[in-house]
Structure formats: structure tokens, C-alpha cells
Amino acid sequence: MPLPKTVLFICKHNAGRSQLGAHLLTHIGDGRLVATSAGITPSETINPAVAATLHELGIDTSAATPRAVTVDDLNTSDVVVLM
């Protein structure tokens, strides 16, 4: 079985759009894709509206923490999605 592809979602604060994209892709990726997210200037916490929306879909965001993008993130990703 081939290794899963890694998709990195990047937005400014890694609190909303990139978190949403990574969680949704993980949810539908069925193990074929690995999704990560990061930001240029990370916030303290994930956006509560995004967390609530994902929770409605049954997606747990309790461990989600905004973080800064690293060179290693870029080097190890197969696809980078800028938001």
C-alpha cells in the first residue's frame, strides 16, 4: 500500500480556515491523506465558530492548537494549500 500523501493547509493565524481544511480532509481522507495545518502568525486558540461547526459534523477539535509553519512542514508536504 502506498504511503499517504501529506497536505499542509496554511493561513495567517492557523485558527480558522487552515484548521477547517485540515480537519475536514482528515475526516474524509480515509487514511489516504494526512492533513496538517499551520499559520504565519498563529493565534492562541482555534476559532470557536470553526470548532463548533466541526463539532456539529462529529469532528473533535479539542487537541487543535494553532502553530507556526516551519521549513520542515514545507519540505515534507506533498501539497501546500495557501488560504
mmCIF file of C-alpha atoms in Angstrom:
data_model
loop_
_atom_site.group_PDB
_atom_site.id
_atom_site.type_symbol
_atom_site.label_atom_id
_atom_site.label_comp_id
_atom_site.label_asym_id
_atom_site.label_seq_id
_atom_site.Cartn_x
_atom_site.Cartn_y
_atom_site.Cartn_z
ATOM 1 C CA MET A 1 0.000 0.000 0.000
ATOM 2 C CA PRO A 2 1.458 3.411 -0.948
ATOM 3 C CA LEU A 3 2.248 5.952 1.751
ATOM 4 C CA PRO A 4 -0.454 8.559 2.311
ATOM 5 C CA LYS A 5 0.057 11.974 0.751
ATOM 6 C CA THR A 6 0.586 14.888 3.146
ATOM 7 C CA VAL A 7 -1.419 18.068 2.621
ATOM 8 C CA LEU A 8 -0.443 21.211 4.535
ATOM 9 C CA PHE A 9 -3.034 23.972 4.942
ATOM 10 C CA ILE A 10 -1.610 27.413 5.741
ATOM 11 C CA CYS A 11 -3.451 30.587 6.709
ATOM 12 C CA LYS A 12 -2.452 33.667 8.641
ATOM 13 C CA HIS A 13 -3.442 32.644 12.192
ATOM 14 C CA ASN A 14 -3.986 28.864 11.902
ATOM 15 C CA ALA A 15 -7.181 29.369 13.847
ATOM 16 C CA GLY A 16 -9.905 29.189 11.207
ATOM 17 C CA ARG A 17 -9.566 28.330 7.526
ATOM 18 C CA SER A 18 -6.479 26.134 7.742
ATOM 19 C CA GLN A 19 -7.840 24.273 10.770
ATOM 20 C CA LEU A 20 -11.152 23.759 8.971
ATOM 21 C CA GLY A 21 -9.428 22.458 5.833
ATOM 22 C CA ALA A 22 -7.127 20.081 7.710
ATOM 23 C CA HIS A 23 -9.872 18.654 9.915
ATOM 24 C CA LEU A 24 -12.272 18.153 7.007
ATOM 25 C CA LEU A 25 -9.630 16.494 4.837
ATOM 26 C CA THR A 26 -8.630 14.206 7.700
ATOM 27 C CA HIS A 27 -12.310 13.344 8.182
ATOM 28 C CA ILE A 28 -12.891 12.389 4.530
ATOM 29 C CA GLY A 29 -9.340 11.255 3.669
ATOM 30 C CA ASP A 30 -9.917 7.710 4.879
ATOM 31 C CA GLY A 31 -6.223 7.251 5.729
ATOM 32 C CA ARG A 32 -5.137 8.006 2.160
ATOM 33 C CA LEU A 33 -4.262 11.581 3.073
ATOM 34 C CA VAL A 34 -2.558 13.137 6.067
ATOM 35 C CA ALA A 35 -3.611 16.713 6.717
ATOM 36 C CA THR A 36 -1.730 19.252 8.792
ATOM 37 C CA SER A 37 -2.173 22.964 9.299
ATOM 38 C CA ALA A 38 -0.070 25.911 10.358
ATOM 39 C CA GLY A 39 -0.039 29.694 10.266
ATOM 40 C CA ILE A 40 2.239 32.640 9.615
ATOM 41 C CA THR A 41 1.346 34.355 12.924
ATOM 42 C CA PRO A 42 -0.542 31.750 14.974
ATOM 43 C CA SER A 43 -3.365 32.677 17.325
ATOM 44 C CA GLU A 44 -3.682 31.400 20.873
ATOM 45 C CA THR A 45 -6.679 29.132 20.173
ATOM 46 C CA ILE A 46 -8.749 27.735 17.341
ATOM 47 C CA ASN A 47 -11.659 29.951 16.285
ATOM 48 C CA PRO A 48 -14.696 28.948 18.402
ATOM 49 C CA ALA A 49 -17.043 29.172 15.399
ATOM 50 C CA VAL A 50 -14.844 26.770 13.419
ATOM 51 C CA ALA A 51 -14.630 24.395 16.385
ATOM 52 C CA ALA A 52 -18.426 24.486 16.801
ATOM 53 C CA THR A 53 -19.006 23.846 13.100
ATOM 54 C CA LEU A 54 -16.640 20.882 13.062
ATOM 55 C CA HIS A 55 -18.205 19.556 16.266
ATOM 56 C CA GLU A 56 -21.595 19.550 14.514
ATOM 57 C CA LEU A 57 -20.057 17.191 11.957
ATOM 58 C CA GLY A 58 -18.741 14.932 14.701
ATOM 59 C CA ILE A 59 -15.149 16.113 14.362
ATOM 60 C CA ASP A 60 -13.205 16.580 17.595
ATOM 61 C CA THR A 61 -11.031 19.704 17.744
ATOM 62 C CA SER A 62 -10.160 19.525 21.437
ATOM 63 C CA ALA A 63 -6.478 18.849 20.664
ATOM 64 C CA ALA A 64 -6.246 21.511 17.935
ATOM 65 C CA THR A 65 -3.685 24.192 18.724
ATOM 66 C CA PRO A 66 -2.614 26.913 16.297
ATOM 67 C CA ARG A 67 1.070 26.723 15.437
ATOM 68 C CA ALA A 68 3.615 28.392 13.195
ATOM 69 C CA VAL A 69 4.559 26.905 9.849
ATOM 70 C CA THR A 70 8.094 25.522 9.688
ATOM 71 C CA VAL A 71 10.553 24.799 6.907
ATOM 72 C CA ASP A 72 10.182 21.110 7.761
ATOM 73 C CA ASP A 73 6.401 21.389 7.197
ATOM 74 C CA LEU A 74 7.041 22.722 3.710
ATOM 75 C CA ASN A 75 9.736 20.173 2.904
ATOM 76 C CA THR A 76 7.687 17.160 3.970
ATOM 77 C CA SER A 77 4.349 18.108 2.394
ATOM 78 C CA ASP A 78 3.230 16.732 -0.947
ATOM 79 C CA VAL A 79 0.703 19.552 -1.397
ATOM 80 C CA VAL A 80 0.567 23.006 0.228
ATOM 81 C CA VAL A 81 -2.725 24.891 0.240
ATOM 82 C CA LEU A 82 -2.452 28.613 0.981
ATOM 83 C CA MET A 83 -5.616 30.197 2.284
#
